[in-house]
Short mmCIF file of C-alpha atoms in Angstrom, two decimals:
data_model
loop_
_atom_site.label_atom_id
_atom_site.label_comp_id
_atom_site.label_asym_id
_atom_site.label_seq_id
_atom_site.Cartn_x
_atom_site.Cartn_y
_atom_site.Cartn_z
CA MET X 17 195.76 285.86 143.96
CA GLN X 18 197.69 284.32 146.85
CA GLU X 19 194.81 281.94 147.42
CA PHE X 20 194.87 280.81 143.76
CA LEU X 21 198.62 280.23 143.82
CA SER X 22 198.24 278.13 146.95
CA LYS X 23 195.72 275.75 145.39
CA GLU X 24 197.01 272.23 144.84
CA PHE X 25 196.80 270.28 141.61
CA TYR X 26 198.21 266.75 141.55
CA HIS X 27 199.95 267.20 144.92
CA ASN X 28 201.62 270.52 143.97
CA THR X 29 200.56 274.13 144.24
CA VAL X 30 199.93 276.38 141.26
CA SER X 31 203.02 278.40 142.14
CA ASP X 32 205.18 275.26 142.14
CA TRP X 33 203.84 274.29 138.70
CA GLY X 34 204.49 277.83 137.46
CA VAL X 35 208.09 277.86 138.70
CA THR X 36 208.72 274.47 137.06
CA LEU X 37 207.30 275.74 133.78
CA LEU X 38 209.50 278.85 133.98
CA ILE X 39 212.58 276.69 134.62
CA ILE X 40 211.82 274.52 131.57
CA LEU X 41 211.16 277.56 129.37
CA GLY X 42 214.29 279.24 130.71
CA SER X 43 216.43 276.24 129.83
CA ILE X 44 215.00 276.22 126.30
CA ILE X 45 215.63 279.96 125.92
CA ALA X 46 219.17 279.48 127.25
CA GLY X 47 219.71 276.77 124.65
CA LYS X 48 218.50 279.12 121.91
CA ILE X 49 220.86 281.84 123.15
CA ILE X 50 223.81 279.42 123.12
CA TYR X 51 222.77 278.28 119.63
CA TRP X 52 222.80 281.91 118.48
CA PHE X 53 226.16 282.47 120.21
CA PHE X 54 227.71 279.51 118.40
CA GLY X 55 226.34 280.66 115.05
CA SER X 56 227.22 284.33 115.39
CA VAL X 57 230.45 284.32 117.41
CA VAL X 58 232.12 280.92 117.72
CA LYS X 59 231.72 279.99 114.03
CA LYS X 60 233.33 283.28 112.96
CA ILE X 61 236.30 282.55 115.21
CA THR X 62 236.77 278.97 113.99
CA ALA X 63 236.38 280.10 110.36
CA LYS X 64 239.63 282.06 110.71
CA THR X 65 241.66 278.97 111.69
CA LYS X 66 243.48 276.87 109.09
CA THR X 67 242.00 273.54 110.13
CA LYS X 68 238.39 272.53 109.42
CA ILE X 69 237.99 270.11 112.29
CA ASP X 70 237.02 272.89 114.74
CA ASP X 71 234.39 274.15 112.28
CA ILE X 72 232.95 270.65 112.04
CA ILE X 73 232.86 270.18 115.82
CA VAL X 74 231.19 273.54 116.42
CA ASP X 75 228.63 272.93 113.68
CA MET X 76 227.77 269.44 114.92
CA ILE X 77 227.46 270.17 118.68
CA GLU X 78 225.04 273.11 118.36
CA GLU X 79 221.77 271.16 118.29
CA PRO X 80 222.83 268.48 120.83
CA ILE X 81 223.80 271.24 123.32
CA VAL X 82 220.38 272.86 122.95
CA LEU X 83 218.69 269.49 123.53
CA ALA X 84 220.95 268.77 126.53
CA LEU X 85 219.99 272.07 128.19
CA ALA X 86 216.30 271.33 127.59
CA ILE X 87 216.70 267.89 129.19
CA ILE X 88 218.52 269.38 132.20
CA GLY X 89 215.83 272.04 132.62
CA MET X 90 213.05 269.44 132.50
CA TRP X 91 214.89 267.23 134.99
CA TYR X 92 215.54 270.02 137.49
CA GLY X 93 212.10 271.55 137.13
CA LEU X 94 210.15 268.31 137.50
CA HIS X 95 212.24 267.18 140.48
CA ARG X 96 211.06 270.24 142.42
CA LEU X 97 207.55 268.84 142.34
CA ASP X 98 206.04 266.24 144.61
CA PHE X 99 205.26 262.99 142.76
CA PRO X 100 204.83 259.37 143.85
CA GLU X 101 208.08 257.42 144.22
CA GLY X 102 207.30 255.28 141.19
CA TRP X 103 206.98 258.39 139.04
CA PHE X 104 210.47 259.60 139.98
CA THR X 105 211.88 256.16 139.16
CA PHE X 106 210.23 256.30 135.74
CA MET X 107 211.50 259.84 135.11
CA GLY X 108 215.01 258.74 136.06
CA LYS X 109 214.93 256.01 133.42
CA VAL X 110 213.61 258.42 130.78
CA TYR X 111 216.31 260.95 131.74
CA HIS X 112 219.12 258.41 131.33
CA ILE X 113 217.70 257.27 127.97
CA LEU X 114 217.43 260.86 126.68
CA ILE X 115 220.99 261.71 127.74
CA ALA X 116 222.40 258.56 126.06
CA ILE X 117 220.39 259.22 122.87
CA ASN X 118 221.60 262.83 122.78
CA ILE X 119 225.24 261.76 123.11
CA THR X 120 224.71 259.10 120.43
CA TRP X 121 223.20 261.73 118.14
CA LEU X 122 226.24 263.96 118.68
CA ILE X 123 228.73 261.16 117.95
CA ALA X 124 226.82 260.04 114.83
CA ARG X 125 226.76 263.62 113.50
CA LEU X 126 230.47 264.10 114.13
CA VAL X 127 231.51 260.82 112.47
CA ASP X 128 229.29 261.46 109.44
CA ALA X 129 230.57 265.03 109.04
CA ILE X 130 234.22 263.93 109.27
CA ILE X 131 233.66 261.26 106.61
CA GLN X 132 231.94 263.81 104.36
CA GLU X 133 234.65 266.43 104.83
CA TYR X 134 237.81 264.30 104.69
CA VAL X 135 237.14 260.78 103.38
CA VAL X 136 234.76 261.53 100.48
CA PRO X 137 237.10 264.11 98.81
CA LEU X 138 239.99 261.64 99.03
CA ALA X 139 237.87 258.95 97.36
CA GLU X 140 236.87 261.34 94.57
CA LYS X 141 240.54 261.98 93.75
CA THR X 142 241.36 258.28 93.24
CA GLU X 143 241.01 256.64 89.84
CA SER X 144 239.27 253.55 91.22
CA SER X 145 235.49 253.67 91.55
CA LEU X 146 235.39 250.93 94.19
CA ASP X 147 235.92 253.38 97.06
CA ASP X 148 233.14 255.60 95.70
CA GLN X 149 230.79 252.62 95.99
CA ILE X 150 232.00 251.46 99.40
CA ILE X 151 231.99 254.83 101.21
CA PRO X 152 228.15 255.28 101.18
CA VAL X 153 227.78 251.76 102.55
CA VAL X 154 230.41 252.41 105.24
CA ARG X 155 228.69 255.66 106.25
CA LYS X 156 225.33 253.96 106.64
CA GLY X 157 226.94 251.03 108.44
CA LEU X 158 228.77 253.27 110.91
CA ARG X 159 225.61 255.26 111.63
CA SER X 160 223.71 252.03 112.27
CA VAL X 161 226.42 250.64 114.58
CA ILE X 162 226.65 253.91 116.54
CA TRP X 163 222.87 254.09 117.02
CA ILE X 164 222.59 250.42 117.98
CA LEU X 165 225.34 250.85 120.59
CA GLY X 166 223.72 254.06 121.79
CA VAL X 167 220.34 252.39 122.29
CA ILE X 168 221.98 249.49 124.15
CA VAL X 169 223.85 251.91 126.44
CA ALA X 170 220.67 253.94 126.98
CA LEU X 171 218.65 250.89 128.01
CA ASN X 172 221.48 249.65 130.21
CA ASN X 173 221.77 253.03 131.97
CA ALA X 174 218.01 253.04 132.50
CA GLY X 175 218.36 249.82 134.48
CA TYR X 176 217.10 247.32 131.89
CA ASP X 177 218.84 243.97 131.52
CA VAL X 178 220.03 244.32 127.92
CA GLY X 179 221.52 240.81 127.94
CA ALA X 180 218.16 239.31 128.82
CA LEU X 181 216.46 241.41 126.13
CA ILE X 182 218.93 240.25 123.46
CA ALA X 183 218.60 236.64 124.61
CA GLY X 184 214.82 236.98 124.44
CA LEU X 185 215.10 237.93 120.78
CA GLY X 186 216.38 234.42 120.10
CA ILE X 187 212.91 233.03 120.82
CA GLY X 188 211.54 234.67 117.70
CA GLY X 189 214.77 234.26 115.75
CA LEU X 190 213.38 231.68 113.35
CA ALA X 191 210.30 233.73 112.55
CA LEU X 192 212.47 236.81 112.11
CA ALA X 193 214.81 234.95 109.77
CA MET X 194 211.89 233.77 107.65
CA ALA X 195 210.47 237.28 107.50
CA ALA X 196 213.85 238.79 106.67
CA LYS X 197 214.97 236.24 104.07
CA ASP X 198 214.43 238.72 101.24
CA SER X 199 216.53 241.32 103.05
CA VAL X 200 219.28 238.75 103.63
CA ALA X 201 219.20 237.82 99.95
CA ASN X 202 219.49 241.49 99.02
CA ILE X 203 222.46 241.95 101.37
CA PHE X 204 224.24 238.95 99.85
CA GLY X 205 223.47 240.42 96.43
CA GLY X 206 225.11 243.68 97.51
CA ILE X 207 228.19 241.78 98.70
CA MET X 208 228.32 240.02 95.33
CA ILE X 209 228.29 243.37 93.52
CA PHE X 210 231.23 244.63 95.57
CA THR X 211 233.24 241.42 95.13
CA ASP X 212 232.47 240.39 91.52
CA LYS X 213 232.03 244.01 90.31
CA PRO X 214 229.72 243.31 87.35
CA PHE X 215 229.18 247.07 87.16
CA LYS X 216 230.04 250.26 89.04
CA VAL X 217 228.45 253.61 89.73
CA GLY X 218 227.96 255.48 86.46
CA ASP X 219 227.78 252.36 84.28
CA ARG X 220 224.84 251.89 81.94
CA ILE X 221 223.28 248.45 82.36
CA LYS X 222 220.25 246.51 81.19
CA ILE X 223 218.39 244.23 83.60
CA ASN X 224 214.86 242.90 83.85
CA GLY X 225 213.60 245.23 81.12
CA PHE X 226 215.20 248.37 82.57
CA ASP X 227 217.91 250.31 80.76
CA GLY X 228 219.80 253.11 82.49
CA SER X 229 222.81 254.30 84.48
CA ILE X 230 223.60 253.20 88.03
CA THR X 231 223.57 256.18 90.41
CA GLU X 232 224.05 254.39 93.74
CA ILE X 233 225.01 250.92 94.96
CA GLY X 234 223.81 250.13 98.47
CA ILE X 235 224.15 247.09 100.68
CA ARG X 236 220.47 246.17 100.15
CA THR X 237 219.31 248.04 97.06
CA SER X 238 220.81 249.89 94.11
CA ARG X 239 219.40 252.85 92.20
CA MET X 240 219.26 253.32 88.44
CA ARG X 241 218.41 256.42 86.42
CA THR X 242 216.65 255.13 83.29
CA LEU X 243 217.01 256.66 79.84
CA GLU X 244 213.59 258.25 80.39
CA GLY X 245 214.98 260.03 83.48
CA ARG X 246 213.07 257.94 86.02
CA LEU X 247 214.71 256.68 89.22
CA VAL X 248 214.37 252.91 89.75
CA THR X 249 215.26 251.17 93.01
CA ILE X 250 216.40 247.61 92.33
CA PRO X 251 216.78 244.92 95.06
CA ASN X 252 220.34 243.58 94.95
CA SER X 253 219.07 240.00 94.94
CA LEU X 254 217.89 240.61 91.38
CA PHE X 255 221.50 240.90 90.23
CA THR X 256 222.27 237.37 91.45
CA GLY X 257 219.26 235.78 89.76
CA ASP X 258 219.06 237.62 86.44
CA MET X 259 221.54 238.28 83.67
CA VAL X 260 223.01 241.80 83.72
CA GLU X 261 224.13 243.44 80.49
CA ASN X 262 226.78 246.10 81.09
CA VAL X 263 226.41 248.43 78.12
CA SER X 264 229.25 250.70 79.30
CA GLU X 265 231.77 247.87 78.99
CA GLU X 266 231.22 247.37 75.25
CA PRO X 267 234.48 248.11 73.35
CA ASN X 268 232.48 249.69 70.52
CA ARG X 269 228.95 249.79 69.13
CA LYS X 270 228.19 247.35 66.34
CA VAL X 271 225.78 248.53 63.66
CA VAL X 272 224.32 246.16 61.05
CA LEU X 273 222.83 247.95 58.06
CA ASN X 274 220.95 246.02 55.40
CA LEU X 275 220.61 247.98 52.16
CA GLY X 276 218.43 246.92 49.26
CA LEU X 277 218.99 247.99 45.62
CA THR X 278 216.44 247.50 42.89
CA TYR X 279 216.67 244.50 40.55
CA SER X 280 217.33 246.91 37.69
CA MET X 281 220.86 247.39 39.01
CA LYS X 282 223.66 245.68 37.07
CA ALA X 283 226.56 243.79 38.67
CA GLU X 284 228.88 246.74 38.09
CA GLN X 285 226.51 249.01 40.01
CA ILE X 286 226.39 246.58 42.93
CA GLU X 287 230.18 246.61 42.99
CA LYS X 288 230.13 250.40 42.84
CA GLY X 289 227.76 250.50 45.81
CA ILE X 290 230.17 248.36 47.85
CA GLU X 291 233.09 250.64 46.91
CA VAL X 292 231.07 253.72 47.93
CA LEU X 293 230.32 252.18 51.32
CA LYS X 294 234.02 251.37 51.84
CA GLU X 295 234.94 254.99 51.09
CA ILE X 296 232.26 256.31 53.47
CA ALA X 297 233.59 254.09 56.27
CA ALA X 298 237.21 255.02 55.57
CA ASN X 299 236.46 258.75 55.65
CA ASN X 300 234.63 258.66 58.99
CA ASN X 301 237.00 259.02 61.96
CA ASP X 302 234.39 257.74 64.43
CA LEU X 303 234.44 254.20 62.97
CA GLU X 304 236.78 251.32 63.69
CA GLU X 305 238.76 249.88 60.79
CA ASN X 306 237.14 246.43 60.88
CA VAL X 307 234.28 247.07 58.46
CA SER X 308 232.42 244.17 56.78
CA LEU X 309 230.70 244.55 53.42
CA GLY X 310 229.10 242.12 51.00
CA PHE X 311 226.43 241.34 48.43
CA ASN X 312 224.52 238.85 50.56
CA ALA X 313 220.97 238.37 49.32
CA PHE X 314 218.59 238.08 46.42
CA GLY X 315 215.50 239.32 48.20
CA ASP X 316 211.87 239.28 47.18
CA PHE X 317 212.08 242.80 45.83
CA SER X 318 215.71 243.89 46.24
CA LEU X 319 219.36 242.96 45.89
CA GLY X 320 220.78 242.97 49.39
CA ILE X 321 224.04 244.58 50.52
CA ILE X 322 225.04 244.12 54.16
CA PHE X 323 227.13 246.86 55.75
CA ILE X 324 228.57 246.12 59.23
CA TYR X 325 230.58 248.80 60.98
CA TYR X 326 231.72 249.56 64.56
CA ILE X 327 231.42 252.97 66.20
CA LYS X 328 234.26 253.87 68.58
CA LYS X 329 233.48 253.76 72.31
CA ASP X 330 233.72 257.48 73.04
CA SER X 331 231.95 258.64 69.89
CA ASP X 332 228.41 259.96 69.54
CA ILE X 333 226.46 256.83 68.63
CA LEU X 334 223.36 258.50 67.19
CA GLY X 335 225.31 261.32 65.57
CA THR X 336 227.67 258.89 63.82
CA GLN X 337 224.79 256.78 62.50
CA THR X 338 223.09 259.91 61.20
CA ALA X 339 226.26 261.04 59.40
CA ILE X 340 226.75 257.59 57.82
CA ASN X 341 223.15 257.30 56.66
CA LEU X 342 223.09 260.80 55.17
CA GLU X 343 226.33 260.14 53.31
CA ILE X 344 224.91 256.89 51.92
CA LEU X 345 221.84 258.73 50.60
CA LYS X 346 224.01 261.40 48.98
CA GLN X 347 226.54 259.02 47.40
CA PHE X 348 223.99 256.50 46.17
CA GLY X 349 221.96 259.30 44.62
CA THR X 350 225.07 260.72 42.92
CA HIS X 351 226.01 257.35 41.39
CA GLY X 352 222.48 256.40 40.35
CA LEU X 353 222.12 253.55 42.83
CA ASP X 354 218.39 253.20 43.40
CA MET X 355 217.13 252.00 46.75
CA ALA X 356 214.42 249.37 46.57
CA PHE X 357 211.11 249.42 48.37
CA PRO X 358 208.54 246.62 48.69
CA THR X 359 207.01 246.00 45.27
CA GLN X 360 205.21 243.13 43.61
CA THR X 361 205.17 242.38 39.88
CA ILE X 362 202.35 240.21 38.58
CA TYR X 363 202.75 238.44 35.22
CA HIS X 364 199.48 237.43 33.60
CA LYS X 365 199.54 234.95 30.76
CA LYS X 366 196.87 235.67 28.23
CA GLU X 367 195.30 232.56 26.73
CA ASP X 368 194.28 232.52 23.10
#
């Protein structure tokens, strides 16, 4: 057994490799124990306090602490072994990058949790919908900025010349700009939505053949839930190039109803039909007062009456139309006003 443990693999004995493995596993187990301690003990203590900030901090630092202990265990365990000098230099760079990424992860989690816990509820209480649209964009923007800064710090700590790397990106700047022109157009489209405000979250719009309600407005794309229940992701550049119909902004719903009575109807019956329609409109509380009625056509097979009415904004559109149409059928039937349907009368002259 002693002979086996003394054998060397990659410049280190089996016992040295075993101790390193135990150190790494021990650090991971220690991280799991601390994770359990936070969940079972610390969270119960912070839950009793009046403020929520300590609950947020405890909840957000659990996973990063576990990862930090694993990184420390790997660093200590591997540094016990004998490797070429270049390998230790490489491990040092990886170590600095992992530490910076872990800290960045912790900061990003904390900022996002604070926004979710404190800023979002405040925005929901305001009457304006602009803050509801901006907050998701701000959250994504802050996360992106934090991660970009974290990566820069990580590379800088690892010994890389970040300034030279950023300057080197300028060489392919033109190609990148050409490749990203659609993304830039979408971003400008998102800015246009926030400034011009042609619609807001929750509005029903029609664009490019789609009809539905906006569920999210992003800096690059927006999402719509169609009337069929499908989720459609729309590039924001489409809103700058196409006409957008905001259905939610209509003051009322206009309905044009063309009714046809048979040619057997007399003038008095046509007048009666118009009076009946006026009474139906006056007795329906879901209609606006500006109703238009008239005897407007001598059709091929019917005498035309046009009935234009406006359904109030907050009323049930389909339910109101159903009530109006049923009342028309009942009243016209009661007063003997016959509806016309397509017919054709052929007169044949008989020659002697």
